[in-house]
Amino acid sequence: MYLALSKKLPKKRIEVQTEFAGLDHRPGRPDGSVYDMRNLTGRDYPVLATRSRRAYMGHINNINGFGYFDKPFWVSGTQFIYDGEYKGNVSAGRKTFSEIGQVIIIMPDKLYYNIATDDFGSIDTVWSGRVSYEDGTYAGQPAIANTMRSLGAAFPYEVMDTVVISGNTGDFIVDDKPQGVTVIEVSPDKMSLKFGENTFSKLGQTTAAVSVNSTMPDMDIIFECGNRLWGAKGDDIFASRLDDFRNWNTFFGVATDSWGQSSRSRGDFTAGIAYKGYPTFFKEQEMFRVYGSSALDFDLSSEGHIGVREGAGRSLAIAAEALFYYSPDGFAVTYGGTPQLAGAPLGDNLKYVSVVGAGDSTRYWASTVDSDGVRRLYVFNTALNQWYIEDAFDALAFDYDKGRIFGAQTSGDWWIMGEQATPLPEGATIEAPFESFAELADYTTRDTNKRSLNKVLLEIDFPGTVESWVRVWIRYDHLGEFERLCEITPREKRAHKIPIIPRRRDHFQLRLTGFGDWRVYNLTYLYLDNGWNRSANGGIETN
């Protein structure tokens, strides 16, 4: 008696995904990784979750700059505003800011606003008038040819200010140095300035007005480090006198002097920042650090060859003690040593024409515009070493103050980013619910057999109080568009069975689109392994 051989039944296999990592746009990414996303976060990792809603703080008309230093400040048109109050006029165009002590520096205008004294003015000081060069005194002792006395208005200068005297100087000035001479004593009525002996080679009165100037160098980069302002332009680095943002040419051979140096390396400086207590500068192909504790021992040292792309100076930000920035080869990071690239999971070798960065204790934020004009706000979670995409936030500027990231858009709207502490600041409103999505990478189950997806279970909840939903979509073998499978509406945390029509395919993708707040805890896939493989000639073979 002969019995017919039974056919081999397909094997049932179950895969459960309980971990949802950040963005991975590279070929060969793992099954179920997130290929693309909007408005997601790593806050609840390993859960797949929507980001926190931001706090809307207000709108700034004709915004030309934004910062936060105890209170918000900005430039609206040609007006500088601190905490909602007008403080002074600036020139038209975009502004950048730095802070030293209680003073906000406004560039490229070379203006300042002192929060403590409510004083707004120019860093450059210019005086003009007729003067008399005379013998005088210093520390109560006679001194030769060291005094310049005003024949008109009082001088606006203080001891240790360095001034350049120009105009109708004739042969009165000995060794007339372009960087100027330093004031060592000022009369009580400010009508006389005293310098070192024999500063003047001839005594007498000028027949016409002279100019006495104390000026800040022209700089494209500026920041504070060690109670000095540091800056750069072209190949030159400048440092102000210690605790004195007005004086950049004081050279007495003491520790508190101003300082400057050229790198004598290829290209111009593109960015600068204070990092781990050191002034740190970048060119496109090089990173530099200034070592030393005073003007007597400052030393410029090359630290690596991944620099900051030209025009990306605003990408620099410190997050979790690491310095992030955008280089000619993509996003980069240094933890104090040699820089390394950090943007590989973003894929596609996108080149960004604008990058504005910010950092807090766990995240680096980067508002980007690519060469096609597409805007994306990337967030790098330093604890997870993972990237996320929020939305198309078009940052004009970010600033960090007391644990919060403040972001101003080019439209003039400004926000508190990330999770919101309660109570909210006065006048703040929570952002409206938004759409979001997660497109998971190809699911291949790590073998080459064709298989039939038979069932999908999605465990999800909706933590918010607003109307929310999630729709589930599928696509097989990258053929055609995603097909909608179902819509899930708020219930308690539970597993939802997703209706699937079994199809024998090589691989599939899931896409989740949603509105409001939602979290996915796991995905369970049940599929049948049909034992059919692709043959070398494109047909199929049975096991």
CSV table of N, CA and C in Angstrom, one decimal, residues 1 14 100 113 241 266 295 370 391 406 439 445 542:
chain,number,residue,atom,x,y,z
A,1,MET,N,0.8,-1.2,0.0
A,1,MET,CA,0.0,0.0,0.0
A,1,MET,C,0.9,1.2,0.0
A,14,ILE,N,7.2,34.2,14.2
A,14,ILE,CA,6.7,35.5,14.8
A,14,ILE,C,8.0,36.3,15.1
A,100,ILE,N,29.2,89.4,27.7
A,100,ILE,CA,30.4,89.4,28.6
A,100,ILE,C,29.9,90.1,29.9
A,113,TYR,N,24.8,96.8,25.1
A,113,TYR,CA,23.8,97.1,26.0
A,113,TYR,C,24.1,96.5,27.4
A,241,ARG,N,41.3,93.2,26.0
A,241,ARG,CA,42.0,93.2,27.3
A,241,ARG,C,41.1,92.5,28.4
A,266,ARG,N,45.9,77.9,5.7
A,266,ARG,CA,45.1,78.1,4.5
A,266,ARG,C,43.7,78.5,4.9
A,295,ALA,N,47.7,86.8,28.6
A,295,ALA,CA,48.3,87.3,27.3
A,295,ALA,C,49.8,87.0,27.2
A,370,ASP,N,18.4,72.6,3.0
A,370,ASP,CA,19.2,72.0,2.1
A,370,ASP,C,19.3,72.7,0.7
A,391,ASP,N,10.4,68.9,12.6
A,391,ASP,CA,9.5,69.5,11.5
A,391,ASP,C,10.4,70.4,10.7
A,406,PHE,N,15.5,78.5,23.6
A,406,PHE,CA,14.5,79.4,22.9
A,406,PHE,C,14.9,79.5,21.4
A,439,GLU,N,8.1,56.2,9.0
A,439,GLU,CA,8.2,55.2,7.9
A,439,GLU,C,9.3,54.3,8.3
A,445,THR,N,13.2,40.1,7.6
A,445,THR,CA,13.3,39.0,8.5
A,445,THR,C,14.7,38.3,8.4
A,542,THR,N,11.6,25.7,-5.3
A,542,THR,CA,11.0,25.2,-4.0
A,542,THR,C,12.0,24.4,-3.2
